[in-house]
PDB file of C-alpha atoms and ligand atoms in Angstrom:
ATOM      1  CA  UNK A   4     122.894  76.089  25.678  1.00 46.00           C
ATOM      2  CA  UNK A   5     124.491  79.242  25.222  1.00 50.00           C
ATOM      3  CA  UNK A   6     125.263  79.854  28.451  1.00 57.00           C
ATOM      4  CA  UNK A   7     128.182  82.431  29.075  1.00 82.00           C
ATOM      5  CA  UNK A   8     128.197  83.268  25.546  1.00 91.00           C
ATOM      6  CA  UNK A   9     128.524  87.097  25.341  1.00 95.00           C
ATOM      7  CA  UNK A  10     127.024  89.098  22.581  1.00 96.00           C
ATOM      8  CA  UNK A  11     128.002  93.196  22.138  1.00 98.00           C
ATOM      9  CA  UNK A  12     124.727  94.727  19.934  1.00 98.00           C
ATOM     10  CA  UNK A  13     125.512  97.941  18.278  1.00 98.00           C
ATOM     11  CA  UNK A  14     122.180  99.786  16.908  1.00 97.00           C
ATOM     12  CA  UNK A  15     120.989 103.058  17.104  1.00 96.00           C
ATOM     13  CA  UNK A  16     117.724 102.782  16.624  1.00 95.00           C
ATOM     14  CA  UNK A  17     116.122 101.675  20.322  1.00 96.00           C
ATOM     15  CA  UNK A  18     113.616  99.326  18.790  1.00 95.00           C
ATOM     16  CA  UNK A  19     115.825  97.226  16.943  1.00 95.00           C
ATOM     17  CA  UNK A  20     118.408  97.254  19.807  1.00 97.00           C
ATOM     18  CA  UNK A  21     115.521  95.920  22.488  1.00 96.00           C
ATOM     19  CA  UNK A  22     114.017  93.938  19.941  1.00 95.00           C
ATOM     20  CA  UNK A  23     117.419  91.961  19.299  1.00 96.00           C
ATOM     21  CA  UNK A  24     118.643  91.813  23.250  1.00 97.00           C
ATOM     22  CA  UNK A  25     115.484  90.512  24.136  1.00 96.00           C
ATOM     23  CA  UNK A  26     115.690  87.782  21.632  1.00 95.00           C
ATOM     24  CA  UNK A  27     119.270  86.984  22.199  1.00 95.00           C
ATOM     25  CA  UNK A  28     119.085  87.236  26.042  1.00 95.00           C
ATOM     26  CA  UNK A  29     115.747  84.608  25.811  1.00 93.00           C
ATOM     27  CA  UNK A  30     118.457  82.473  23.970  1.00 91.00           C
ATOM     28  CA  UNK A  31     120.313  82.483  26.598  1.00 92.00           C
ATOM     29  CA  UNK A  32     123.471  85.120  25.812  1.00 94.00           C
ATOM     30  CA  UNK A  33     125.152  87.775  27.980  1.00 95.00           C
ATOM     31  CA  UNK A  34     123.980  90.826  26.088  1.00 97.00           C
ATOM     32  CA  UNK A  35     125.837  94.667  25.866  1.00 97.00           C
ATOM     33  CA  UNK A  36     124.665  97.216  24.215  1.00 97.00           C
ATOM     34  CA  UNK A  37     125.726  99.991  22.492  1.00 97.00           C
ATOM     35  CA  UNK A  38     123.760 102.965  20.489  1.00 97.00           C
ATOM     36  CA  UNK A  39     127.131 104.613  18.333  1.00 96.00           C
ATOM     37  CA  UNK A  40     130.384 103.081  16.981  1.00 95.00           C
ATOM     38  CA  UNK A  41     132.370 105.056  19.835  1.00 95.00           C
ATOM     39  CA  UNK A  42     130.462 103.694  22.682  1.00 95.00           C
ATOM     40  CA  UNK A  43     130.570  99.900  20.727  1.00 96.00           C
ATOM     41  CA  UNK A  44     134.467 100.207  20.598  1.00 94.00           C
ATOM     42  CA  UNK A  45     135.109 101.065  23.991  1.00 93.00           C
ATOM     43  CA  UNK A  46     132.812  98.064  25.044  1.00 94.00           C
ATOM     44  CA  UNK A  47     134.209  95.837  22.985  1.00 94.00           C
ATOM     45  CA  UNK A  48     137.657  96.642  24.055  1.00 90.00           C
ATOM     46  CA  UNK A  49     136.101  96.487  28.094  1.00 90.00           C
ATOM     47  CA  UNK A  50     134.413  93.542  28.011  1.00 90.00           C
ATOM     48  CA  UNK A  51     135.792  91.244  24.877  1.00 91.00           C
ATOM     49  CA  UNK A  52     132.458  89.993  23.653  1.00 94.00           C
ATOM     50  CA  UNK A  53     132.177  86.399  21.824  1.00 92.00           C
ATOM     51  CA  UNK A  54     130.129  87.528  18.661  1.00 94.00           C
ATOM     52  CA  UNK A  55     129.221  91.217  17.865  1.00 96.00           C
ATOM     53  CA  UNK A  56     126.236  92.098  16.099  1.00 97.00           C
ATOM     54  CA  UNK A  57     126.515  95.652  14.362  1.00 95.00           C
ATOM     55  CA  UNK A  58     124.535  98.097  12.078  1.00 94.00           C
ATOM     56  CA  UNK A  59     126.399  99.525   9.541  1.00 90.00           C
ATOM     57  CA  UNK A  60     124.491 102.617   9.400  1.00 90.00           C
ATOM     58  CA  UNK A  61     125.347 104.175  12.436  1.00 92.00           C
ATOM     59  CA  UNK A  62     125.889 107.877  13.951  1.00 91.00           C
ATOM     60  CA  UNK A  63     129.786 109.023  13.899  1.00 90.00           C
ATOM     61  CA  UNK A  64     131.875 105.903  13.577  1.00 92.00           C
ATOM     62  CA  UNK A  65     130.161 103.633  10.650  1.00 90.00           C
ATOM     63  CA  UNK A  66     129.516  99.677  11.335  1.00 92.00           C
ATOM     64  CA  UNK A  67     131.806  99.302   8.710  1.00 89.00           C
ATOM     65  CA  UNK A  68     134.645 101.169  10.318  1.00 90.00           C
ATOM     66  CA  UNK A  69     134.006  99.562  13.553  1.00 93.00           C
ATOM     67  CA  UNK A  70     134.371  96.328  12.252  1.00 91.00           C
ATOM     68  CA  UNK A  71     137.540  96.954  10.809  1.00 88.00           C
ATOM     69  CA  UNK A  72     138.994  98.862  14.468  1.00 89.00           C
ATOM     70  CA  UNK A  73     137.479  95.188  16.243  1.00 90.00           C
ATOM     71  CA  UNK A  74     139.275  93.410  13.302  1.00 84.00           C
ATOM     72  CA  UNK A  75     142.507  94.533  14.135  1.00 81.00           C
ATOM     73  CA  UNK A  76     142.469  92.647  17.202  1.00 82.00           C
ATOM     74  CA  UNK A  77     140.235  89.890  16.741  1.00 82.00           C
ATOM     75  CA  UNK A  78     138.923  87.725  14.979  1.00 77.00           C
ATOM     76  CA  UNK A  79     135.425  87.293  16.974  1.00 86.00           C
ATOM     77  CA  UNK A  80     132.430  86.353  15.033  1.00 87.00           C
ATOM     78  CA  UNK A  81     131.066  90.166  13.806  1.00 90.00           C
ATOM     79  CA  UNK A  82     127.482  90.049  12.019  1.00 91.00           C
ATOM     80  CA  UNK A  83     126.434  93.159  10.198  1.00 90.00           C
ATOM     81  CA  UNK A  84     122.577  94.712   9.823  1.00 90.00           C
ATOM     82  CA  UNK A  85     121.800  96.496   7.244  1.00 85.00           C
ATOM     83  CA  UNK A  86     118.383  98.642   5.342  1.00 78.00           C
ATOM     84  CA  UNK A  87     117.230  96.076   2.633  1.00 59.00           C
ATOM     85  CA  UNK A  88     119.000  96.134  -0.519  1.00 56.00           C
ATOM     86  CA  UNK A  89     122.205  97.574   0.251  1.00 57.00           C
ATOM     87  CA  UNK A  90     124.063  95.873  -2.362  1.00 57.00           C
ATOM     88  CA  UNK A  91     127.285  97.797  -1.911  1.00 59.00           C
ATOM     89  CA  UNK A  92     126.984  97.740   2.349  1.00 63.00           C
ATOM     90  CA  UNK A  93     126.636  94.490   1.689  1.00 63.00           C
ATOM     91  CA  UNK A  94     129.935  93.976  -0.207  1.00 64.00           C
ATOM     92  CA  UNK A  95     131.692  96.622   1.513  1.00 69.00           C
ATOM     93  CA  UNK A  96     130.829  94.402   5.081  1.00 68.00           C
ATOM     94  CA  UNK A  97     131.884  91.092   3.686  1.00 65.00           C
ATOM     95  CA  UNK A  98     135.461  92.650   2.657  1.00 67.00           C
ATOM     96  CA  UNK A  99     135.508  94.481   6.414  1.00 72.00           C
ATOM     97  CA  UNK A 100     135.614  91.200   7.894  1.00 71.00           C
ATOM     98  CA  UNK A 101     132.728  90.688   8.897  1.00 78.00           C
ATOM     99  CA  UNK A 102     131.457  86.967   9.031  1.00 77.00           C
ATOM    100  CA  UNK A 103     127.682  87.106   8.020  1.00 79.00           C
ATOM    101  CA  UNK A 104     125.078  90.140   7.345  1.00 83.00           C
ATOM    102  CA  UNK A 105     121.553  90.106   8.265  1.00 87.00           C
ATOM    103  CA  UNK A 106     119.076  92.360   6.095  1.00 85.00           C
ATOM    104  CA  UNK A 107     116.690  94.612   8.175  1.00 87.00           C
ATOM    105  CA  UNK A 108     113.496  94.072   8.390  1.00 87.00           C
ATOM    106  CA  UNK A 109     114.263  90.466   9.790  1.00 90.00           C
ATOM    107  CA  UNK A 110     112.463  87.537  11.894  1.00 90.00           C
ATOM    108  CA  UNK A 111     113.459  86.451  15.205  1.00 92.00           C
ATOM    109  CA  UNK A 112     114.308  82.715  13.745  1.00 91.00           C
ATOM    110  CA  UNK A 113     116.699  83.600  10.772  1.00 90.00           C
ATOM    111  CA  UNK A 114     118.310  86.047  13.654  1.00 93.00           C
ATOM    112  CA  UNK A 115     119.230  83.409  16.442  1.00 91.00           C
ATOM    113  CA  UNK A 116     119.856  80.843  13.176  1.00 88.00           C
ATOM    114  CA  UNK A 117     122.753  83.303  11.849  1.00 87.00           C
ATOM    115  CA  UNK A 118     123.853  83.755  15.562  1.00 91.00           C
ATOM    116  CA  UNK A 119     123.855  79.949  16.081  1.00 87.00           C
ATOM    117  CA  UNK A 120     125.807  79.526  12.461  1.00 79.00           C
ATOM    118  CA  UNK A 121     129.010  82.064  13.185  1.00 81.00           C
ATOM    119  CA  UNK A 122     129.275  80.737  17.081  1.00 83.00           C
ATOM    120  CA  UNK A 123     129.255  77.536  15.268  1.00 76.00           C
ATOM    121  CA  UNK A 124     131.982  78.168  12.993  1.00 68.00           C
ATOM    122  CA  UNK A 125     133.803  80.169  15.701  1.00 70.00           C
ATOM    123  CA  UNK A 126     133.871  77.095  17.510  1.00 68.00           C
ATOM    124  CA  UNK A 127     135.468  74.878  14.789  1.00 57.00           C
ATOM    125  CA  UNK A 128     139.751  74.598  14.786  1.00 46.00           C
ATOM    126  CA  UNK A 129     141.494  77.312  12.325  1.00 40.00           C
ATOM    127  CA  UNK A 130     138.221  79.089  11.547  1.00 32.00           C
ATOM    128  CA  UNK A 131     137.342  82.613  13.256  1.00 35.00           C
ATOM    129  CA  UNK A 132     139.495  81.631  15.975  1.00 39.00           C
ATOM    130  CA  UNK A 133     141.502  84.699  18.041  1.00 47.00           C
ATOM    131  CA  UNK A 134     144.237  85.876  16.114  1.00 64.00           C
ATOM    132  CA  UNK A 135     147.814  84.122  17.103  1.00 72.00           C
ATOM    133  CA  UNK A 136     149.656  85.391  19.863  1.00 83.00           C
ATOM    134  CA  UNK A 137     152.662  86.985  19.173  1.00 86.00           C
ATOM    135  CA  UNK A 138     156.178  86.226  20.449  1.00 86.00           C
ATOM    136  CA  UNK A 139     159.452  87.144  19.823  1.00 86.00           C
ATOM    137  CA  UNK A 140     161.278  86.096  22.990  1.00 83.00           C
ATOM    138  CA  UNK A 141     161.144  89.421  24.417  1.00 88.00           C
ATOM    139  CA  UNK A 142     157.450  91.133  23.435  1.00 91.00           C
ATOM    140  CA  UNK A 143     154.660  87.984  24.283  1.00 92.00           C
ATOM    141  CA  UNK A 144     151.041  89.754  22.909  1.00 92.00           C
ATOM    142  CA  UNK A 145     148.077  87.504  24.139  1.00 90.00           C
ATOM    143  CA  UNK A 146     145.744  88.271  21.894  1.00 85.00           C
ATOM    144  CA  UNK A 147     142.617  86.614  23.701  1.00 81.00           C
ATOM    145  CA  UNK A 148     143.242  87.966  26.720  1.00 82.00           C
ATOM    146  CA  UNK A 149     144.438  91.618  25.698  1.00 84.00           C
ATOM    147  CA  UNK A 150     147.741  91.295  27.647  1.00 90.00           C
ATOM    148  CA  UNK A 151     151.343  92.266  27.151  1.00 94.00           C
ATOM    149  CA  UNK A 152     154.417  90.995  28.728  1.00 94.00           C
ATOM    150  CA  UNK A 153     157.603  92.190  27.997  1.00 94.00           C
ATOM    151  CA  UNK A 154     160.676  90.168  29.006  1.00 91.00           C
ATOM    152  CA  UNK A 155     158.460  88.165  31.495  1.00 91.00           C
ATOM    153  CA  UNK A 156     157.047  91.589  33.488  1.00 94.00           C
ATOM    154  CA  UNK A 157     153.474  92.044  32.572  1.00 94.00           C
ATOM    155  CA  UNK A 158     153.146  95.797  31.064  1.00 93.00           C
ATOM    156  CA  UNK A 159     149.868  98.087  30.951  1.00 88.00           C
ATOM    157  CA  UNK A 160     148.891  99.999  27.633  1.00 85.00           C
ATOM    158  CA  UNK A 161     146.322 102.369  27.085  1.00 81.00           C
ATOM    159  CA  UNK A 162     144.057 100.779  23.840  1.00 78.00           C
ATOM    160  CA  UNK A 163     145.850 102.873  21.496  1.00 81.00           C
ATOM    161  CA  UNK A 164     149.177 101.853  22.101  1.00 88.00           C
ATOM    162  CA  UNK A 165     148.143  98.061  22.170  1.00 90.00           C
ATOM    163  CA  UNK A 166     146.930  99.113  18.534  1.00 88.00           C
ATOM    164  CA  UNK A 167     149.943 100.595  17.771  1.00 93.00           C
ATOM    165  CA  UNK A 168     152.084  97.664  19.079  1.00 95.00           C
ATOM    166  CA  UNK A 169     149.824  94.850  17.570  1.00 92.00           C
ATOM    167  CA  UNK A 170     150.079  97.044  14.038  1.00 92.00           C
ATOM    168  CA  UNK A 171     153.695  97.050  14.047  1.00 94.00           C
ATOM    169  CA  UNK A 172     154.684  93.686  15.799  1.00 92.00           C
ATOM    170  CA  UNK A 173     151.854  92.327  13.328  1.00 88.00           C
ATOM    171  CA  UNK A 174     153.909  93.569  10.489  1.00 88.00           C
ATOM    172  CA  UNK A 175     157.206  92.745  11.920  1.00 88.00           C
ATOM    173  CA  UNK A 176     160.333  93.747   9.805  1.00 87.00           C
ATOM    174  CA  UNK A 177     158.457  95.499   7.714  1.00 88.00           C
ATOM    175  CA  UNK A 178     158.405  99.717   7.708  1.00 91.00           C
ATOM    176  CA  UNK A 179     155.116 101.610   7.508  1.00 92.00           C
ATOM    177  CA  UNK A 180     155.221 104.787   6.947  1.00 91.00           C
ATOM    178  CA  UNK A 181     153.559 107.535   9.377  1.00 89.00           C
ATOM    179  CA  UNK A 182     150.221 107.715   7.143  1.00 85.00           C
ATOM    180  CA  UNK A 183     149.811 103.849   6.862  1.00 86.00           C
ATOM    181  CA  UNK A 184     150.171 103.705  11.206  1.00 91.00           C
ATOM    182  CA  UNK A 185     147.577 106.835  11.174  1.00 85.00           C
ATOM    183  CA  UNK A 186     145.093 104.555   9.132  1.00 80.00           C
ATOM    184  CA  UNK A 187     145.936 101.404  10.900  1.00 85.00           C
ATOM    185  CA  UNK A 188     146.024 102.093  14.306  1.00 85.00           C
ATOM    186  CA  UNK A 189     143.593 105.095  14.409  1.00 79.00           C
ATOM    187  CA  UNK A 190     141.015 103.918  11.602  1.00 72.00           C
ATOM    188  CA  UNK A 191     138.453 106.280  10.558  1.00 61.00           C
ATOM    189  CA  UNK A 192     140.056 109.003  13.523  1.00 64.00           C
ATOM    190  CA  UNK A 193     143.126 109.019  11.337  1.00 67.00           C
ATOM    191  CA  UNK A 194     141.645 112.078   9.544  1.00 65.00           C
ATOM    192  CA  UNK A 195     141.064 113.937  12.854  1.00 66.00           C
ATOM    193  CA  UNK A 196     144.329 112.609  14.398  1.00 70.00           C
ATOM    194  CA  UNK A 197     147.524 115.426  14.663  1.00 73.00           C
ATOM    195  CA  UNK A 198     150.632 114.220  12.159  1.00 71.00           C
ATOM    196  CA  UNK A 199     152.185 113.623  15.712  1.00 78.00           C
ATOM    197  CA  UNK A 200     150.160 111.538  16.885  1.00 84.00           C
ATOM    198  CA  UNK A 201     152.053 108.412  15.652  1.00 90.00           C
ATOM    199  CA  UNK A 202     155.348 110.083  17.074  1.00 89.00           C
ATOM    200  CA  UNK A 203     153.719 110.694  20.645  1.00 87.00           C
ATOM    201  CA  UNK A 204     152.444 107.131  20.563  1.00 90.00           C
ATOM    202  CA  UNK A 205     155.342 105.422  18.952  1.00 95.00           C
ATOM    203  CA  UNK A 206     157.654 107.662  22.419  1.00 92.00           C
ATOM    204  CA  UNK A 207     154.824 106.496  25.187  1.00 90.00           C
ATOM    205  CA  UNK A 208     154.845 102.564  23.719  1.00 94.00           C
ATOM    206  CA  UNK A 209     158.647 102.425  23.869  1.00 96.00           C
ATOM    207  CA  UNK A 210     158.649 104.531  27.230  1.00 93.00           C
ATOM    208  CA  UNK A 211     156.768 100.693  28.366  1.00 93.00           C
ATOM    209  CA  UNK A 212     158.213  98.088  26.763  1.00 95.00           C
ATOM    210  CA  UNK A 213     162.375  99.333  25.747  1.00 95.00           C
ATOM    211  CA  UNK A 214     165.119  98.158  28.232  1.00 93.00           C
ATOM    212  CA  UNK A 215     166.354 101.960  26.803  1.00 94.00           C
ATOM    213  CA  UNK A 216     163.407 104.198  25.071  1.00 93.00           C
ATOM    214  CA  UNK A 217     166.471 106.515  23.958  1.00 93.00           C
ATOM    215  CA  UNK A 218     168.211 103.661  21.909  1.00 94.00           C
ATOM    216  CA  UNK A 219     164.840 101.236  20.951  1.00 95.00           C
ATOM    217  CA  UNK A 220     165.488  98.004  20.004  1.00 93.00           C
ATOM    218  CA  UNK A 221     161.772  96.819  19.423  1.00 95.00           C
ATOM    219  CA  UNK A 222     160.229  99.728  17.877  1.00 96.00           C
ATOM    220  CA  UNK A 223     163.093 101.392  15.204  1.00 95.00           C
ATOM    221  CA  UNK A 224     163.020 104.546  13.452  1.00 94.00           C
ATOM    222  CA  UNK A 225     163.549 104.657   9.859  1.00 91.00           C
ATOM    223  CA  UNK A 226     164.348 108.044   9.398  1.00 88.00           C
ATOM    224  CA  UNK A 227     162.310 109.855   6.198  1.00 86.00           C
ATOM    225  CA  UNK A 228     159.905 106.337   6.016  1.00 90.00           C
ATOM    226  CA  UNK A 229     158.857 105.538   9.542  1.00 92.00           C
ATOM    227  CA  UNK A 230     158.585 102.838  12.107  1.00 95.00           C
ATOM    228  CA  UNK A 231     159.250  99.169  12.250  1.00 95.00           C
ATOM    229  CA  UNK A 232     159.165  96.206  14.632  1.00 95.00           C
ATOM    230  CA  UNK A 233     162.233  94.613  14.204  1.00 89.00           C
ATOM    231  CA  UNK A 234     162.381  90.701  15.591  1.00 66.00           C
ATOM    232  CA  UNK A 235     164.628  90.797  18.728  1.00 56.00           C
ATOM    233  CA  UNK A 236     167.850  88.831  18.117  1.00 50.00           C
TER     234      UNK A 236
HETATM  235 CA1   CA B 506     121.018 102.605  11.878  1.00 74.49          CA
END
């Protein structure tokens, strides 16, 4: 019944993580795994899972935080695991996005149940569904499928500047500063990222999607505030 339903687990500790593939591949579901946040991003951005499952207490790159990096390009079904009794996890999870929370230790029924509940939901018009695609008659961002196509010619970007463009064309017209992109688009790497990073990124993305990268008409600079995606006329 779940057929070609895919499923990213993120849990670092290896009995929990076989415990919950074996259940959810028994059900049925495609399951990836991943031990740390890092490795759970890049698979998530590889393989574009249906539902993730992730513990928020993880090595490096918090559940929490993760959710919030998946967040700002989808809207798939994310379930978070948690120790018993994390009252604030559990609050701090509900306000990351994510859709339901499961409390560790937990039985195999209430696990597939919650599964079965958010695919559910996922499933229903105008709830969880991918976030909108983005057009402006020249920039078309598929959201679903990941892909970019800039006055009709399709255009490769690294993860980071897809971030970068879906930040900016998400807040279109608007100017955010060089410490809101640093937060947005790198997430919890914004305190390890250089102050030029947004520059360098901001100079690659136009090198892509500009007619001109020396006179940008997509991504402006406000000089002394920052950047902003202005709606092509
Ligand atoms: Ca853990």
């Amino acid at each position: 019944m779940n057929n070609n339903v895919s499923v990213l687990v993120v849990e670092d500790e290896p009995e929990i993580l076989e415990l919950i593939s074996t259940l959810l591949r028994l059900d049925g579901l495609d399951v990836m795994c991943a031990t740390n946040g890092e490795e759970g991003l890049r698979a998530f951005f590889q393989r574009r899972p249906d539902i993730a499952i992730l513990d928020i207490g993880l090595p490096g790159m918090s559940g929490i935080d993760l959710c919030g990096r998946i967040r700002e390009v989808s809207e798939v079904p994310v379930i978070f695991l948690s120790a018993m009794g994390d009252e604030p996890d559990r609050v701090r999870g509900l306000r990351a996005g994510a859709d339901d929370y499961i409390v560790k230790p937990f039985g195999a029924d209430e696990l597939k149940a919650r599964v079965a509940s958010v695919l559910r939901r996922a499933a229903m018009p105008a709830v969880g569904t991918e976030r909108s695609d983005f057009t402006d008659g020249e920039l078309i961002i598929d959201h679903s499928a990941h892909t970019v196509r800039v006055r009709g010619v399709p255009v490769s970007l690294t993860p980071l500047e897809y971030r970068m463009l879906s930040v900016l064309s998400g807040h279109r017209g608007q100017v955010l500063s060089q410490d809101r992109l640093l937060d947005l688009v790198w997430g919890v790497d914004a305190v390890e990222a250089a102050p030029e990073s947004v520059r360098l990124c901001v100079s690659h993305l136009r090198h892509k999607i500009e007619a001109n990268p020396r006179r940008p008409r997509l991504v402006e600079t406000v000089r002394g505030f920052g950047y902003r995606y202005a709606a092509a006329a």
